[in-house]
Structures are given as structure tokens and as C-alpha cells.
Amino acid sequence: MGLRLDYKTDLWVDWCPGCGNFGILTAMQKALAELGLKPWEVVIVSGIGCSGKTPHFIYANGVHTLHGRAIPFATGVKLARPDLTVIVDGGDGDLLGIGAGHFVALGRRNLDITVIIHDNQVYGLTKGQASPTLPAGVKTKALPKPNLQDAVNPLALALSSGYTFVARAFAMDVEHLKEIIKAAVKHRGSALIDVLQPCVTYNDLYTTPWYRKRVYKLEDEGWDPVVRDPSERPVKLARAIEKAQEWGDRIPVGIFYQDPTRDTLEDRIASRIPSYRSLPPALQRIDSNGTPIVGERELKAIFRDRLIRVKKHH
Amino acid sequence: MEEARFLLGGPQGAGLETAAQVLTTAYAVRGYRVYSMREYFSNIKGRHSYILVRVNARRLPRAPREGPDIIAGLDAESVFTHFTEAREGTILVYDSGQAGVSPERIPSMERELRKRVRETLSRGGYPPTVEGAVTYARDVLGARPLPLDFRGILGELSKRLGIPAFKAKRFANTIIIAAVAGLTGLEVGDLREGFERRFPGRRDVVEGNTALVEVVYDALGDLRGSLALDEPLEPPGEYFVVSGNDVVAMGKVVGGLRIQTYYPITPAADESFMLEAHENLDADGSSLGGVVVFQTEDEIAAISAAIGAALTGARAATATSGPGFDLMVEALGWAGMNEAPVVVTYYQRGGPSTGLPTRGGQQDLYSALFSGHGEYPRIVVASGDHEEAFYDAVKALNWAERYQLPVIHLLDKFLANSIVTLEPPSLEGVRIDRGLLAGSAGPEYRRFDKSGGPISPRALLGQEGVVMWYTGDEHDEYGHISEDPVNRREMHRARMRKLEVAASEIPEEGERAVLYEGGSDFLLVGWGSVKGAALEAIELLRGEGLRGSYLHLRVFEPFPSRYVLEVLRSFEEDRVIAVEANYLAQAARLVAMNTGYRVARRILKWTGRPIYVGELSRAIVRIVEGGSVEEVLDYGA
Ligand SMILES: Cc1ncc(C[n+]2csc(CCOP(=O)(O)OP(=O)(O)O)c2C)c(N)n1
Ligand code: SF4
Ligand SMILES: [Mg+2]
């Protein structure tokens, strides 16, 4: 087997036939190929759930982590190798339930990572319990009783957390999703794509036909998400949060908000550690032929503020 | 005098930490060896804290020891908390202006202590006041009270500096620093250097403090230099003045750490601050790189990010204590499953739960060894003093990569917060070992290829021409999910067998366990910061004709079973004594688990305070000569 540039692996994809995840997978593979990225320059990091299996089906580095923890694992990868393209795939339960704290933290940092939520409103892999995006009062197929808890709005949460690229897409519109993924990857900063992902097995309410009837594209209405100057931020952000409330007969998809004017975490680190961009943690030499770069002399120099010279006197 | 010991007390936030640093620096400048430890509440301002300092002319003191030569209290609570620790000749420095204060007027004092003080004083017929406590110390214990007029001293300072009284008051903590320094014969210039180190670039603070030292020296009169120390014997040219947290940070830098993640927790956070303060590795004008120190949203994120970084080839670690480690456990298992080289520096404090957040203990050995579901290999190494902590920090990073597994480096609060004069460590023989790397791997690369043995060649995320997969699920050699029973049998065995490889390569004798031989009258078995007290107690008892040895356990996984059993069997069974800062005698039970040998005698302490040399020696005597089988220690306020 040689290196494949179509981003496909030869594994059998074990999602239920008709699952919206297939659309996300295809869109990702196409986006990566069209972006012209080499598979070794890309790291796909996922959580646990049906969605968590995504990296195994993509021919690029894949890190399938713990339930809810894809963002912090990805953060470590990105901090150590800021030149790599890092994408997170997680379920709605994964990213907005058990991992919600990390989801918020990433926005605060504006680290250049793209997060894709496989938003199916259920916990797929544990057989259909309510997820944090399922509205209260509804009863999807596997629930014994209607859902007691209200839904969180992923877009509004991302916007108020500081994500500088916030979008929604529909898993069954692969071409549109692919373009959004490309835009998110190209964006410098934390990017969120909330993907409406039909779960054919457990979600009998929010189905492909249900969405098809309602989804419309923001760009068709001339929506301008881009912040061109920091002074525009408050207004554009408020408008995006308002737009994110729209749900029901009409459901907008597309890029809600994009602010390329904010500095990234990498920028901030580089302003303190000048060598950070050219020699990030993973690329620094730490030894020469097994001898530490920091030897006795260097140790004293680095920690000179703790070194006391003894005065010989009397 | 070869050694002076002093205890300085005052309210938290009044500058006791500063006192420890200034004094340690000042004595270091003069060439003395200094050990100082700090006790404090989980509180920012107002509760009682103290430092215990040992200054020695010949060698580095290793542990706290009873019988201070000076007790100096910044406030009345310090006197009430410590007056019973005085012995024959102890100089008791206190504020004469506080003489009439009674425990009832000190809201910060804990009820239990207030009651004990009242009882002690009323039993002897002394009034429940500072005056009464001081008189008790003098009459009953033989202390020498040294009242100083704090108000007068500060008044004099304000006159000399021409500053208002409220400004002079800010220097109050220097009164006790100066008293101790003056009694032991330090020059004003020595202390000045201490202040300059502590307050770099703040001339007015240095000047004010120095002026106050002069005022106090005048007030001491004839007593100045009355506890003068011998000239230091062959002092080295330089010392690092560092805490346990500091030396771990320094060891990590030598060991090539390039990313440290953390979530704030006592007593671990200072290590990350130390690293961040030195994030640019600049030596003599040239840059050797940089360490990214990253504060995460919680400990789960801290370890997850460290693991993510480790997969790219950056040497990565996180530092925490018990509550944080608990949160890290699931990810630790992921690292075990995915053969990720990550280091967790684990500072034990008093548990369970929030427990004694700022006090110490050795209660987390089992947590480090056994936490987490499923079976996975890990190495657990415990440091006994600053020097060990430094080298262990390097080793931990090496072992993590050589054996591709998580390494837990166990320390405790006693070590973390004690400051010593450390001779710059020799790096001769210190190596960086990156283990088996797949530098020339291509498209056929399989991350978990076990064809050459249990340790697979490691390629790094981002390495050109190579892709790989990781998953916490059981996986095949590519890193793809596999539940096949034969694959499972082989993969699980290969992961676990890495510990056997480690066991065959890391020597038992001298590296995983160290025997300090001093005679066969008794054998102490301990680990971590028990080391200092054990070695000093053995030395103390040698003077009384009792000759003992100490078996210091260093690596708990892989456990040095063969060597430990050999050592244990070479002593009389009723002379083998476990010494630990916990209730269960955790290490002793572990010895039994690994060797079948049951250590039947033990000396334990779980008050959150360190084991003192004197109480340990007396407990040893009670066991060896008095037939006791278990001793529980509780010295220290
Ligand atoms: C700590 C932990 N708790 C619970 C689980 C069990 N679990 C596996 S997948 C899952 C939920 C998946 O739902 P979601 O994140 O929405 O992903 P989906 O399957 O819908 O793609 C849960 C709770 C787990 N793996 N780890
Ligand atoms: S359970 Fe739902 S989300 Fe999971 S694979 Fe099946 S259809 Fe897809
Ligand atoms: Mg889901």
C-alpha cells in the first residue's frame, strides 16, 4: 500500500447505512484533497461515539481519544506542532455534554483548530439517549419518556466563547459542507462547524427529509459574516448570535461569523517565545548524540536568578 | 556551633516565605548549608504559618529537627503555637507590646489549639497570656525570653528613613529575620544580598529592609553573635537556592521538556511557574529553545494536552497533586493503551478529598500505582530529596520515551516546599534517551508493529511521509480498532511485557532501591522524603550505640523484588521497621505483595506534618529496645 492522496482507508465503514456521518466523511476527504494537504500534515482528533470513529476512515494521522477530550488532545498536538492542520470530530454529547468545558476553553484561546460537531441530537453509540442538542419535551425513538432538559445552542455557545469562525452545515449537502470545511481549515483561529447529522437509527424526528424542507443557505440571502476591522466585532457578533436563534420552519446554514482580525494563541506564544514558530516544542533539538543541550553551564545560565555565589571571606 | 536551628512564625501573608528565601540566600552567600521548610494553612492572609530553618557549617541538613535554638514570633499566635517547642537555652523572640494578649483575642487561632494552650498554662499556674507562655517556656523548659519592642523598632526606622509610621510597618517581618540573623552572627551585607535577590530592582524595599536590620542589630546589644556559627567547612563556589518544585523544573529542562501543561493546585503549581519564568532557554546570549507552559481549563485537559504533544515528539509533562491526579486517570489509561510517553509529576498532599491541601503526606502511592481501570504498564518513581528529584525528573522523561508509557514521578509537599542550598548538580553521565524511533519509516509504517519485540519503533505525528492512528480501543498494529481475540492476546501481552524489559534494564540495587548501610541493629524501610529523617535518625542513634541501616525504595513499578527481599532477609525480622507518612504503611504492604515478606513493625505519621528526626529516633528505640510494634508520630504544629 502506498501513500494515498484521496484520504480514503480500506477499512469497512461500520456506521448504519444511511447515517449522516457518511456525508461528513466524504466532505472531509474531498476538502482535504482539494486543499492539497499531505496526509502526514493533517491530524484528525476525535472523541468517543459513532462520530469518534471518523479518523480511522480517513487516510491521514488519526487520534481517537476519550469521550469529551478530543479538544484538549488536539490542543496538545497543535501547541507542539503549530504548522500541522488539526481537525476535531466529535459528537454533540461528546463536545457539548461531557466535553463542554473544553469546548468553551478552545474559543477563549483562538487556537487554530477546526471543530466539527456531528450533531445528531442523540447519543448514537450508547443507543439513542438524549444529547445536549435535543430540545425538551420531544421523544426520539429510543427514549422511554420525553426529554426533560433544554437544548444548548452550539452556535451561540461558540460565539460567546470566542470562536472566530462559526458555521452550520447539513451533512447531506456534501458539496456545501466541503466548502465550509475548507473555509474553516483555511481560517486562522478556532473554527466551529455544527453539522446537522441525521441519525437514521435513533433520531426519527430530525430526519433528512425534515431538514431538506427547512434548510436554506445564508449566502443566498447575502449574509456577510466577516469582521473586517476589530471595531465591527460587537455588531457582527450580536447579529450572528441573533441569527443563531433561528430554528423551525427555516434553518440557516453557512458561515454565521468570521473574524480574522483576532490574534491566535500561537501568535501570543510567539510574541513571548521568539523561536516558537520556527522551532516549536516538537521540532527543537534537546540533545546532541545523547548529551543534553542544557549542560551544567547552560543550567546555571538559565537559572542564574537562583544561583548564589559564595563569598569567601574572613 | 556547627548548626543553628530556628523557627519563625507569623500570619500568612506577612512575609514568612520571603523570610525563608532571604535567610537561606544570606547564609548561602556565607557558604553555609541550609534546609528550610514551611508550614502554612490553606489560606491567603491571616492564619498562622511558620518556617523551620537549619543552618549547618558542614553539611546539608536533610529533615526538620526538634529543639530550635531560636523561636521568633511576629505575633502572639506564633508564641502560643510554638512556646512548648522550646528547650534548654532556646531564645524566644517576641513582641513585648503583645505580652498581655490572650488566645481568646486571636480569632485566627483554631479552637483546639486555644484549648490546649489554656490547659498547659493553667496546669502550671501561668496566666493565659503571651507573658504567661513565655514565662512557662523559661521556667519549665529553660528558654531565654528575648522581648523586643516592635513598635519602638519601627518608630526608630521611620525616624531614620524619614517615612511615616504606617509605611515603616510594612517592614515588620524583617524584625524577626534580623533577630535571627543578628543572633547567629550574619553581617548586614549578607542579609542585604538576600533582600536584593528577593526584590530585584526595588531599591527602596532593599534599603528599608537593610535599615531595619541595623535598627534590630542595635537593639540586640550584647546578644548579637551569641549563637555564632562555626565558619563553613569547605563551601562550594556556588549554590542553587531552590525548592523541591524548583529542582524538578530544572531537571525537566535538562531532560528536554518542551511543553508543560497544568491546572493550578498546591503544592504543584509553583513548579509550572518556575518553568514559565524561564520559558526562554537563554544561555549566554544564545537561545537553546523554549518551553511552552500552558495553563489548561482542568486536569483532564492538562494530561490530555500533554499526551497530544507527546505524540508529536515533544517531551511533555504535567504536574499536579492528588485531586488533580484523580481527574487525570482516564487519560493516563489512554496513554498506557497508546504507548504514549508522558510524565506526570505527582506531588502528594494530605488526602482524601481536599484533605489537608497545604500539608504533606505519603498517602498516594496506591493511587499512583493502581489508579485506572484495565491493566497497563506504567513506571512509578519516588524521590527522597532535592538531588534525587532533579535526576529523577530527567530519568522520568527518558523512561517514558524508552518504554513508551506513562511515568509517574512521585514527590510530596514536604519536598516541594522545602528550600535548600543545592550544589550545582553534576551532569556527567546524564543522557537523553529517546528510545526506539522510526526515523526512516514510510507508507508501510505500522505504529504498533510488534514483530521486533514489545517496543515498537515510534514515528511522530507530523513526520514526513508517515501516517498513523491511535485509539483507546484495542487496536491492531496500524492503530485501527480490533476486537479480535488473538490480536488482543498479543497486543495486551506486548504492552505489559514492556515492564519486563524495563525491569531487565533498570538495575534493582542502587537505582530501584538503595541500601544505606550503617549496621544491623535495625533496618528502616521507607521512601520519598522519609529518607532525610531516616538517615539523620540513624546517625543520631549511632551516637547512642545503636547502629541501623535504611532501605530507600525508589522505583515502585517495576518493583525491585529480588533485591528488596535479599536486603530484608539479611536483618532480624523483629528489627525491620517500615517508616511512612500514612496510615496503611502502603509501601510495606506493597513489599509484602511483591516479595511475600511482611514488615511487621512500623512507624507512621499522618498529621500532615513531616517526620522529625528526634521523634523518629525515639520511636525506633521504643521498637528496638522496648518491644513496641507500632509507633504513631505527631510532632509539629
Ligand atoms: C467517560 C465515558 N462515559 C461514558 C461513555 C459511554 N459513551 C460512549 S459513546 C457515548 C455518547 C456518544 O454520543 P455523542 O457524543 O453524541 O456521539 P455519537 O455517537 O452520537 O456520534 C457515551 C456516553 C464513555 N465512553 N466514556
Ligand atoms: S446510530 Fe445513528 S449516528 Fe450512529 S452510526 Fe447509526 S445512524 Fe449513524
Ligand atoms: Mg450524538
PDB file of N, CA, C and O in Angstrom, chain B residues 35 52 54 61-65 529 531-534 536 611-613:
ATOM      1  N   TYR B  35      18.743  24.161  55.158  1.00  0.00           N
ATOM      2  CA  TYR B  35      17.490  23.455  54.849  1.00  0.00           C
ATOM      3  C   TYR B  35      16.395  24.266  55.505  1.00  0.00           C
ATOM      4  O   TYR B  35      16.485  24.593  56.693  1.00  0.00           O
ATOM      5  N   LEU B  52      10.864  26.602  59.380  1.00  0.00           N
ATOM      6  CA  LEU B  52      11.841  25.976  60.256  1.00  0.00           C
ATOM      7  C   LEU B  52      13.123  25.904  59.443  1.00  0.00           C
ATOM      8  O   LEU B  52      13.133  25.336  58.348  1.00  0.00           O
ATOM      9  N   ARG B  54      17.294  25.164  59.247  1.00  0.00           N
ATOM     10  CA  ARG B  54      18.510  24.581  59.838  1.00  0.00           C
ATOM     11  C   ARG B  54      19.694  25.058  59.010  1.00  0.00           C
ATOM     12  O   ARG B  54      19.736  24.876  57.809  1.00  0.00           O
ATOM     13  N   PRO B  61      21.617  19.851  56.044  1.00  0.00           N
ATOM     14  CA  PRO B  61      20.627  19.152  56.867  1.00  0.00           C
ATOM     15  C   PRO B  61      19.545  18.570  55.969  1.00  0.00           C
ATOM     16  O   PRO B  61      19.252  19.123  54.909  1.00  0.00           O
ATOM     17  N   ARG B  62      18.957  17.450  56.406  1.00  0.00           N
ATOM     18  CA  ARG B  62      18.084  16.713  55.491  1.00  0.00           C
ATOM     19  C   ARG B  62      16.617  16.702  55.877  1.00  0.00           C
ATOM     20  O   ARG B  62      15.785  16.263  55.101  1.00  0.00           O
ATOM     21  N   ALA B  63      16.315  17.107  57.123  1.00  0.00           N
ATOM     22  CA  ALA B  63      14.934  16.951  57.597  1.00  0.00           C
ATOM     23  C   ALA B  63      14.684  17.927  58.726  1.00  0.00           C
ATOM     24  O   ALA B  63      15.630  18.445  59.317  1.00  0.00           O
ATOM     25  N   PRO B  64      13.429  18.155  59.067  1.00  0.00           N
ATOM     26  CA  PRO B  64      13.169  19.000  60.230  1.00  0.00           C
ATOM     27  C   PRO B  64      13.609  18.296  61.510  1.00  0.00           C
ATOM     28  O   PRO B  64      13.559  17.079  61.605  1.00  0.00           O
ATOM     29  N   ARG B  65      14.046  19.096  62.439  1.00  0.00           N
ATOM     30  CA  ARG B  65      14.527  18.532  63.679  1.00  0.00           C
ATOM     31  C   ARG B  65      14.038  19.381  64.840  1.00  0.00           C
ATOM     32  O   ARG B  65      13.967  20.604  64.726  1.00  0.00           O
ATOM     33  N   SER B 529      10.317  11.398  51.036  1.00  0.00           N
ATOM     34  CA  SER B 529      11.018  12.299  51.936  1.00  0.00           C
ATOM     35  C   SER B 529      11.227  11.740  53.336  1.00  0.00           C
ATOM     36  O   SER B 529      11.760  12.427  54.190  1.00  0.00           O
ATOM     37  N   LYS B 531      13.372   9.678  53.674  1.00  0.00           N
ATOM     38  CA  LYS B 531      14.820   9.463  53.582  1.00  0.00           C
ATOM     39  C   LYS B 531      15.626  10.360  54.533  1.00  0.00           C
ATOM     40  O   LYS B 531      16.478   9.882  55.278  1.00  0.00           O
ATOM     41  N   GLY B 532      15.354  11.669  54.497  1.00  0.00           N
ATOM     42  CA  GLY B 532      16.139  12.611  55.281  1.00  0.00           C
ATOM     43  C   GLY B 532      16.066  12.315  56.768  1.00  0.00           C
ATOM     44  O   GLY B 532      17.090  12.222  57.456  1.00  0.00           O
ATOM     45  N   ALA B 533      14.845  12.148  57.275  1.00  0.00           N
ATOM     46  CA  ALA B 533      14.668  11.888  58.701  1.00  0.00           C
ATOM     47  C   ALA B 533      15.280  10.537  59.062  1.00  0.00           C
ATOM     48  O   ALA B 533      15.907  10.385  60.125  1.00  0.00           O
ATOM     49  N   ALA B 534      15.120   9.547  58.202  1.00  0.00           N
ATOM     50  CA  ALA B 534      15.646   8.214  58.491  1.00  0.00           C
ATOM     51  C   ALA B 534      17.171   8.258  58.606  1.00  0.00           C
ATOM     52  O   ALA B 534      17.749   7.736  59.575  1.00  0.00           O
ATOM     53  N   GLU B 536      19.125  10.781  59.222  1.00  0.00           N
ATOM     54  CA  GLU B 536      19.595  11.558  60.374  1.00  0.00           C
ATOM     55  C   GLU B 536      19.295  10.855  61.694  1.00  0.00           C
ATOM     56  O   GLU B 536      20.077  10.927  62.641  1.00  0.00           O
ATOM     57  N   ILE B 611       7.948  14.117  59.239  1.00  0.00           N
ATOM     58  CA  ILE B 611       8.550  13.335  60.322  1.00  0.00           C
ATOM     59  C   ILE B 611       9.819  14.056  60.777  1.00  0.00           C
ATOM     60  O   ILE B 611      10.673  14.396  59.968  1.00  0.00           O
ATOM     61  N   TYR B 612       9.907  14.319  62.086  1.00  0.00           N
ATOM     62  CA  TYR B 612      11.075  14.995  62.646  1.00  0.00           C
ATOM     63  C   TYR B 612      12.100  13.945  63.078  1.00  0.00           C
ATOM     64  O   TYR B 612      11.745  12.823  63.459  1.00  0.00           O
ATOM     65  N   VAL B 613      13.337  14.347  63.061  1.00  0.00           N
ATOM     66  CA  VAL B 613      14.427  13.420  63.367  1.00  0.00           C
ATOM     67  C   VAL B 613      14.323  12.872  64.787  1.00  0.00           C
ATOM     68  O   VAL B 613      14.466  11.670  65.017  1.00  0.00           O
TER      69      VAL B 613
END
